[in-house]
């Protein structure tokens, strides 16, 4: 059994954390807790596992006016290597529909930030929130269906950014009342990770969720 193990980052402060499992650290995905056991196929299992902690969440609003220069990426860094490639069938910068849309928006963009914003607006306006609580669908399915849930919409946005070798990843969270949410981040060399929520933009077209995060979730993994 595995559960994400929340940690401190720009979105939250975690204190008084404890667990009865084994904590495992993964450089590209964060920390997890594992519990092990062997059981016969017919054996009924009645067990409980726990991770307990206190948390304080922070809202984030990026001030893009302070970004005076877009630095080239360090292509030898772990961030660039981990977050610019293909991730199975779910994040695919080599998909032909992604390539076509990415090339068009890239030609219209002034820089990486402008391109990322165009991709955010494109996904929010062209794809719908569909198939909630049905799992992670392939990128091809999401494009064919005309959308997906928050994780699937994020995968389209991330695929567009990775097509231009811009590091991007999902942020996975739970809300205090028990619901789940996924949004995206892209990385700017010398500045850090920038939050982007295409799902919120889809639900609220007049809102601005590019470089902002409302602080309503507990981040558990990337």
PDB file of C-alpha atoms in Angstrom:
ATOM      1  CA  UNK A   1       0.000   0.000   0.000  1.00  0.00           C
ATOM      2  CA  UNK A   2       1.349   3.434  -0.936  1.00  0.00           C
ATOM      3  CA  UNK A   3       0.210   6.910   0.124  1.00  0.00           C
ATOM      4  CA  UNK A   4       1.759  10.266  -0.785  1.00  0.00           C
ATOM      5  CA  UNK A   5       3.704  11.904   2.041  1.00  0.00           C
ATOM      6  CA  UNK A   6       3.176  15.688   1.993  1.00  0.00           C
ATOM      7  CA  UNK A   7       6.158  17.994   2.434  1.00  0.00           C
ATOM      8  CA  UNK A   8       6.956  21.693   2.708  1.00  0.00           C
ATOM      9  CA  UNK A   9       7.002  23.723  -0.503  1.00  0.00           C
ATOM     10  CA  UNK A  10       5.834  27.087  -1.800  1.00  0.00           C
ATOM     11  CA  UNK A  11       2.202  26.044  -1.293  1.00  0.00           C
ATOM     12  CA  UNK A  12       2.224  24.796   2.296  1.00  0.00           C
ATOM     13  CA  UNK A  13       3.919  24.183   5.623  1.00  0.00           C
ATOM     14  CA  UNK A  14       3.651  20.669   7.060  1.00  0.00           C
ATOM     15  CA  UNK A  15       4.361  20.055  10.771  1.00  0.00           C
ATOM     16  CA  UNK A  16       3.903  17.284  13.344  1.00  0.00           C
ATOM     17  CA  UNK A  17       3.866  14.621  10.647  1.00  0.00           C
ATOM     18  CA  UNK A  18       3.941  10.978  11.651  1.00  0.00           C
ATOM     19  CA  UNK A  19       3.166   7.602  10.117  1.00  0.00           C
ATOM     20  CA  UNK A  20       3.284   3.914  10.914  1.00  0.00           C
ATOM     21  CA  UNK A  21       4.764   3.134   7.473  1.00  0.00           C
ATOM     22  CA  UNK A  22       8.118   3.438   5.723  1.00  0.00           C
ATOM     23  CA  UNK A  23       8.900   6.792   4.096  1.00  0.00           C
ATOM     24  CA  UNK A  24      10.372   6.579   0.566  1.00  0.00           C
ATOM     25  CA  UNK A  25      11.841   9.580  -1.266  1.00  0.00           C
ATOM     26  CA  UNK A  26      11.755   9.922  -5.057  1.00  0.00           C
ATOM     27  CA  UNK A  27      13.675  12.794  -6.638  1.00  0.00           C
ATOM     28  CA  UNK A  28      11.189  13.370  -9.450  1.00  0.00           C
ATOM     29  CA  UNK A  29       7.910  12.695  -7.629  1.00  0.00           C
ATOM     30  CA  UNK A  30       8.250  13.557  -3.942  1.00  0.00           C
ATOM     31  CA  UNK A  31       7.885  11.286  -0.926  1.00  0.00           C
ATOM     32  CA  UNK A  32       5.585   8.335  -0.322  1.00  0.00           C
ATOM     33  CA  UNK A  33       4.764   6.066   2.590  1.00  0.00           C
ATOM     34  CA  UNK A  34       4.720   2.307   2.052  1.00  0.00           C
ATOM     35  CA  UNK A  35       3.223  -0.564   4.018  1.00  0.00           C
ATOM     36  CA  UNK A  36       4.091  -4.155   3.134  1.00  0.00           C
ATOM     37  CA  UNK A  37       2.343  -7.455   3.742  1.00  0.00           C
ATOM     38  CA  UNK A  38       1.811 -10.898   2.213  1.00  0.00           C
ATOM     39  CA  UNK A  39      -1.650 -12.427   2.085  1.00  0.00           C
ATOM     40  CA  UNK A  40      -3.280 -15.483   0.540  1.00  0.00           C
ATOM     41  CA  UNK A  41      -5.598 -14.755  -2.378  1.00  0.00           C
ATOM     42  CA  UNK A  42      -8.640 -15.878  -0.413  1.00  0.00           C
ATOM     43  CA  UNK A  43      -7.693 -14.127   2.808  1.00  0.00           C
ATOM     44  CA  UNK A  44      -9.919 -11.284   3.936  1.00  0.00           C
ATOM     45  CA  UNK A  45      -7.869  -8.230   4.947  1.00  0.00           C
ATOM     46  CA  UNK A  46      -9.014  -5.736   7.549  1.00  0.00           C
ATOM     47  CA  UNK A  47      -6.212  -3.237   8.122  1.00  0.00           C
ATOM     48  CA  UNK A  48      -5.747   0.491   8.615  1.00  0.00           C
ATOM     49  CA  UNK A  49      -2.838   2.737   7.610  1.00  0.00           C
ATOM     50  CA  UNK A  50      -2.254   6.348   8.541  1.00  0.00           C
ATOM     51  CA  UNK A  51      -0.333   9.517   7.853  1.00  0.00           C
ATOM     52  CA  UNK A  52      -1.170  12.366  10.223  1.00  0.00           C
ATOM     53  CA  UNK A  53       0.037  15.953  10.131  1.00  0.00           C
ATOM     54  CA  UNK A  54      -0.811  19.603  10.671  1.00  0.00           C
ATOM     55  CA  UNK A  55      -0.754  21.934   7.704  1.00  0.00           C
ATOM     56  CA  UNK A  56      -0.898  25.583   6.742  1.00  0.00           C
ATOM     57  CA  UNK A  57      -1.591  26.449   3.105  1.00  0.00           C
ATOM     58  CA  UNK A  58      -0.408  29.560   1.260  1.00  0.00           C
ATOM     59  CA  UNK A  59      -1.877  31.346  -1.713  1.00  0.00           C
ATOM     60  CA  UNK A  60       0.567  32.197  -4.507  1.00  0.00           C
ATOM     61  CA  UNK A  61       0.517  35.089  -6.959  1.00  0.00           C
ATOM     62  CA  UNK A  62       3.464  35.462  -9.317  1.00  0.00           C
ATOM     63  CA  UNK A  63       4.539  39.026 -10.119  1.00  0.00           C
ATOM     64  CA  UNK A  64       5.588  38.670 -13.740  1.00  0.00           C
ATOM     65  CA  UNK A  65       6.722  42.319 -13.845  1.00  0.00           C
ATOM     66  CA  UNK A  66       9.893  41.427 -11.929  1.00  0.00           C
ATOM     67  CA  UNK A  67      10.960  38.954 -14.623  1.00  0.00           C
ATOM     68  CA  UNK A  68      13.369  41.088 -16.617  1.00  0.00           C
ATOM     69  CA  UNK A  69      15.156  38.310 -18.491  1.00  0.00           C
ATOM     70  CA  UNK A  70      14.223  34.806 -19.644  1.00  0.00           C
ATOM     71  CA  UNK A  71      17.245  32.618 -18.990  1.00  0.00           C
ATOM     72  CA  UNK A  72      18.117  29.573 -21.129  1.00  0.00           C
ATOM     73  CA  UNK A  73      17.435  26.218 -19.504  1.00  0.00           C
ATOM     74  CA  UNK A  74      20.173  24.133 -17.959  1.00  0.00           C
ATOM     75  CA  UNK A  75      19.626  21.002 -20.033  1.00  0.00           C
ATOM     76  CA  UNK A  76      21.870  18.989 -17.698  1.00  0.00           C
ATOM     77  CA  UNK A  77      19.653  19.629 -14.650  1.00  0.00           C
ATOM     78  CA  UNK A  78      17.370  16.995 -13.108  1.00  0.00           C
ATOM     79  CA  UNK A  79      14.377  19.309 -13.557  1.00  0.00           C
ATOM     80  CA  UNK A  80      14.916  19.638 -17.299  1.00  0.00           C
ATOM     81  CA  UNK A  81      15.588  15.921 -17.762  1.00  0.00           C
ATOM     82  CA  UNK A  82      12.616  14.784 -15.670  1.00  0.00           C
ATOM     83  CA  UNK A  83       9.983  17.204 -16.939  1.00  0.00           C
ATOM     84  CA  UNK A  84      10.537  17.765 -20.660  1.00  0.00           C
ATOM     85  CA  UNK A  85       9.937  14.316 -22.131  1.00  0.00           C
ATOM     86  CA  UNK A  86       7.086  11.965 -22.832  1.00  0.00           C
ATOM     87  CA  UNK A  87       5.278  10.248 -19.937  1.00  0.00           C
ATOM     88  CA  UNK A  88       3.743   7.116 -21.396  1.00  0.00           C
ATOM     89  CA  UNK A  89       0.505   7.715 -23.274  1.00  0.00           C
ATOM     90  CA  UNK A  90      -0.628  10.453 -20.911  1.00  0.00           C
ATOM     91  CA  UNK A  91       1.764  13.340 -21.568  1.00  0.00           C
ATOM     92  CA  UNK A  92       3.003  13.233 -25.152  1.00  0.00           C
ATOM     93  CA  UNK A  93       4.783  16.237 -26.661  1.00  0.00           C
ATOM     94  CA  UNK A  94       5.188  14.244 -29.888  1.00  0.00           C
ATOM     95  CA  UNK A  95       1.456  13.888 -30.556  1.00  0.00           C
ATOM     96  CA  UNK A  96       0.685  15.362 -34.000  1.00  0.00           C
ATOM     97  CA  UNK A  97      -2.230  17.491 -32.737  1.00  0.00           C
ATOM     98  CA  UNK A  98      -0.013  18.833 -29.977  1.00  0.00           C
ATOM     99  CA  UNK A  99       2.785  19.597 -32.455  1.00  0.00           C
ATOM    100  CA  UNK A 100       0.423  21.470 -34.757  1.00  0.00           C
ATOM    101  CA  UNK A 101      -1.082  23.622 -31.993  1.00  0.00           C
ATOM    102  CA  UNK A 102       2.289  24.174 -30.302  1.00  0.00           C
ATOM    103  CA  UNK A 103       4.000  25.348 -33.486  1.00  0.00           C
ATOM    104  CA  UNK A 104       1.223  27.813 -34.242  1.00  0.00           C
ATOM    105  CA  UNK A 105       1.267  29.358 -30.764  1.00  0.00           C
ATOM    106  CA  UNK A 106       5.067  29.330 -30.567  1.00  0.00           C
ATOM    107  CA  UNK A 107       5.284  31.374 -33.774  1.00  0.00           C
ATOM    108  CA  UNK A 108       2.939  33.955 -32.255  1.00  0.00           C
ATOM    109  CA  UNK A 109       4.723  34.193 -28.885  1.00  0.00           C
ATOM    110  CA  UNK A 110       7.258  36.726 -27.658  1.00  0.00           C
ATOM    111  CA  UNK A 111       8.907  34.461 -25.096  1.00  0.00           C
ATOM    112  CA  UNK A 112       8.369  31.374 -22.911  1.00  0.00           C
ATOM    113  CA  UNK A 113       5.956  33.117 -20.538  1.00  0.00           C
ATOM    114  CA  UNK A 114       3.853  34.420 -23.423  1.00  0.00           C
ATOM    115  CA  UNK A 115       3.801  30.954 -24.978  1.00  0.00           C
ATOM    116  CA  UNK A 116       2.770  29.311 -21.693  1.00  0.00           C
ATOM    117  CA  UNK A 117      -0.075  31.805 -21.284  1.00  0.00           C
ATOM    118  CA  UNK A 118      -1.278  31.151 -24.837  1.00  0.00           C
ATOM    119  CA  UNK A 119      -1.275  27.398 -24.125  1.00  0.00           C
ATOM    120  CA  UNK A 120      -3.219  27.961 -20.897  1.00  0.00           C
ATOM    121  CA  UNK A 121      -5.870  30.010 -22.684  1.00  0.00           C
ATOM    122  CA  UNK A 122      -5.985  27.558 -25.587  1.00  0.00           C
ATOM    123  CA  UNK A 123      -6.624  24.485 -23.419  1.00  0.00           C
ATOM    124  CA  UNK A 124      -9.183  26.283 -21.232  1.00  0.00           C
ATOM    125  CA  UNK A 125     -11.160  27.543 -24.234  1.00  0.00           C
ATOM    126  CA  UNK A 126     -10.865  24.567 -26.593  1.00  0.00           C
ATOM    127  CA  UNK A 127     -11.405  21.642 -24.207  1.00  0.00           C
ATOM    128  CA  UNK A 128     -14.162  20.895 -21.710  1.00  0.00           C
ATOM    129  CA  UNK A 129     -14.231  19.423 -18.215  1.00  0.00           C
ATOM    130  CA  UNK A 130     -15.416  15.843 -18.857  1.00  0.00           C
ATOM    131  CA  UNK A 131     -15.415  12.346 -17.349  1.00  0.00           C
ATOM    132  CA  UNK A 132     -14.682  13.196 -13.699  1.00  0.00           C
ATOM    133  CA  UNK A 133     -13.684  10.336 -11.399  1.00  0.00           C
ATOM    134  CA  UNK A 134     -13.037   7.950 -14.300  1.00  0.00           C
ATOM    135  CA  UNK A 135      -9.253   7.828 -13.989  1.00  0.00           C
ATOM    136  CA  UNK A 136      -6.395   9.079 -16.129  1.00  0.00           C
ATOM    137  CA  UNK A 137      -7.090   8.834 -19.847  1.00  0.00           C
ATOM    138  CA  UNK A 138      -4.543   8.831 -22.643  1.00  0.00           C
ATOM    139  CA  UNK A 139      -3.716  12.108 -24.339  1.00  0.00           C
ATOM    140  CA  UNK A 140      -5.230  10.836 -27.602  1.00  0.00           C
ATOM    141  CA  UNK A 141      -8.484  10.017 -25.813  1.00  0.00           C
ATOM    142  CA  UNK A 142      -8.628  13.463 -24.232  1.00  0.00           C
ATOM    143  CA  UNK A 143      -8.084  15.186 -27.585  1.00  0.00           C
ATOM    144  CA  UNK A 144     -10.603  12.900 -29.307  1.00  0.00           C
ATOM    145  CA  UNK A 145     -13.185  13.429 -26.538  1.00  0.00           C
ATOM    146  CA  UNK A 146     -12.674  17.175 -26.503  1.00  0.00           C
ATOM    147  CA  UNK A 147     -11.515  17.292 -22.903  1.00  0.00           C
ATOM    148  CA  UNK A 148     -11.263  15.445 -19.615  1.00  0.00           C
ATOM    149  CA  UNK A 149     -11.082  16.021 -15.893  1.00  0.00           C
ATOM    150  CA  UNK A 150      -8.568  18.279 -14.128  1.00  0.00           C
ATOM    151  CA  UNK A 151      -5.672  15.842 -14.483  1.00  0.00           C
ATOM    152  CA  UNK A 152      -6.414  15.176 -18.134  1.00  0.00           C
ATOM    153  CA  UNK A 153      -6.730  18.871 -19.004  1.00  0.00           C
ATOM    154  CA  UNK A 154      -3.433  19.484 -17.228  1.00  0.00           C
ATOM    155  CA  UNK A 155      -1.833  16.737 -19.333  1.00  0.00           C
ATOM    156  CA  UNK A 156      -2.800  18.572 -22.537  1.00  0.00           C
ATOM    157  CA  UNK A 157      -1.282  21.815 -21.253  1.00  0.00           C
ATOM    158  CA  UNK A 158       1.892  20.058 -20.111  1.00  0.00           C
ATOM    159  CA  UNK A 159       2.261  18.262 -23.453  1.00  0.00           C
ATOM    160  CA  UNK A 160       2.132  21.620 -25.252  1.00  0.00           C
ATOM    161  CA  UNK A 161       4.877  23.059 -23.047  1.00  0.00           C
ATOM    162  CA  UNK A 162       7.097  19.992 -23.203  1.00  0.00           C
ATOM    163  CA  UNK A 163       6.843  20.097 -26.987  1.00  0.00           C
ATOM    164  CA  UNK A 164       8.989  23.255 -26.776  1.00  0.00           C
ATOM    165  CA  UNK A 165      11.236  21.677 -24.101  1.00  0.00           C
ATOM    166  CA  UNK A 166       9.779  23.791 -21.306  1.00  0.00           C
ATOM    167  CA  UNK A 167       9.773  21.789 -18.045  1.00  0.00           C
ATOM    168  CA  UNK A 168       6.201  21.240 -16.857  1.00  0.00           C
ATOM    169  CA  UNK A 169       4.485  18.841 -14.446  1.00  0.00           C
ATOM    170  CA  UNK A 170       1.242  18.084 -12.626  1.00  0.00           C
ATOM    171  CA  UNK A 171       0.575  19.047  -9.006  1.00  0.00           C
ATOM    172  CA  UNK A 172      -1.678  16.553  -7.224  1.00  0.00           C
ATOM    173  CA  UNK A 173      -3.609  17.499  -4.114  1.00  0.00           C
ATOM    174  CA  UNK A 174      -6.455  16.728  -1.758  1.00  0.00           C
ATOM    175  CA  UNK A 175      -8.807  19.260  -0.237  1.00  0.00           C
ATOM    176  CA  UNK A 176      -9.618  19.204   3.478  1.00  0.00           C
ATOM    177  CA  UNK A 177     -13.151  17.937   2.819  1.00  0.00           C
ATOM    178  CA  UNK A 178     -11.785  14.974   0.853  1.00  0.00           C
ATOM    179  CA  UNK A 179     -12.075  15.979  -2.809  1.00  0.00           C
ATOM    180  CA  UNK A 180      -9.127  15.819  -5.197  1.00  0.00           C
ATOM    181  CA  UNK A 181      -7.616  18.261  -7.672  1.00  0.00           C
ATOM    182  CA  UNK A 182      -4.751  18.449 -10.162  1.00  0.00           C
ATOM    183  CA  UNK A 183      -3.215  21.530 -11.720  1.00  0.00           C
ATOM    184  CA  UNK A 184       0.046  22.315 -13.540  1.00  0.00           C
ATOM    185  CA  UNK A 185       3.353  24.073 -13.109  1.00  0.00           C
ATOM    186  CA  UNK A 186       5.973  25.170 -15.603  1.00  0.00           C
ATOM    187  CA  UNK A 187       9.555  26.017 -14.720  1.00  0.00           C
ATOM    188  CA  UNK A 188      11.401  29.263 -15.427  1.00  0.00           C
ATOM    189  CA  UNK A 189      15.165  29.034 -15.090  1.00  0.00           C
ATOM    190  CA  UNK A 190      16.356  31.339 -12.317  1.00  0.00           C
ATOM    191  CA  UNK A 191      12.834  31.933 -10.972  1.00  0.00           C
ATOM    192  CA  UNK A 192      11.223  28.593 -10.144  1.00  0.00           C
ATOM    193  CA  UNK A 193       7.909  26.812 -10.669  1.00  0.00           C
ATOM    194  CA  UNK A 194       4.902  28.825 -11.892  1.00  0.00           C
ATOM    195  CA  UNK A 195       1.399  27.505 -11.008  1.00  0.00           C
ATOM    196  CA  UNK A 196      -1.199  27.317 -13.795  1.00  0.00           C
ATOM    197  CA  UNK A 197      -4.759  25.975 -13.491  1.00  0.00           C
ATOM    198  CA  UNK A 198      -6.439  25.384 -16.853  1.00  0.00           C
ATOM    199  CA  UNK A 199      -9.421  23.689 -15.181  1.00  0.00           C
ATOM    200  CA  UNK A 200     -10.283  26.746 -13.084  1.00  0.00           C
ATOM    201  CA  UNK A 201      -9.908  28.904 -16.204  1.00  0.00           C
ATOM    202  CA  UNK A 202     -12.294  26.612 -18.078  1.00  0.00           C
ATOM    203  CA  UNK A 203     -14.884  26.942 -15.318  1.00  0.00           C
ATOM    204  CA  UNK A 204     -14.353  30.694 -14.934  1.00  0.00           C
ATOM    205  CA  UNK A 205     -13.275  32.181 -18.297  1.00  0.00           C
ATOM    206  CA  UNK A 206     -13.090  35.718 -16.873  1.00  0.00           C
ATOM    207  CA  UNK A 207     -10.765  34.662 -14.044  1.00  0.00           C
ATOM    208  CA  UNK A 208      -6.984  34.626 -14.116  1.00  0.00           C
ATOM    209  CA  UNK A 209      -5.370  31.397 -12.923  1.00  0.00           C
ATOM    210  CA  UNK A 210      -2.040  31.843 -14.676  1.00  0.00           C
ATOM    211  CA  UNK A 211       0.654  32.284 -12.051  1.00  0.00           C
ATOM    212  CA  UNK A 212      -1.860  32.113  -9.207  1.00  0.00           C
ATOM    213  CA  UNK A 213      -2.889  29.476  -6.695  1.00  0.00           C
ATOM    214  CA  UNK A 214      -5.697  30.089  -4.152  1.00  0.00           C
ATOM    215  CA  UNK A 215      -4.237  27.970  -1.344  1.00  0.00           C
ATOM    216  CA  UNK A 216      -7.235  25.660  -1.047  1.00  0.00           C
ATOM    217  CA  UNK A 217      -5.468  22.280  -1.302  1.00  0.00           C
ATOM    218  CA  UNK A 218      -2.894  20.074   0.393  1.00  0.00           C
ATOM    219  CA  UNK A 219      -0.234  19.143  -2.164  1.00  0.00           C
ATOM    220  CA  UNK A 220       0.672  15.469  -1.865  1.00  0.00           C
ATOM    221  CA  UNK A 221       2.741  14.688  -4.981  1.00  0.00           C
ATOM    222  CA  UNK A 222       4.051  15.854  -8.352  1.00  0.00           C
TER     223      UNK A 222
END
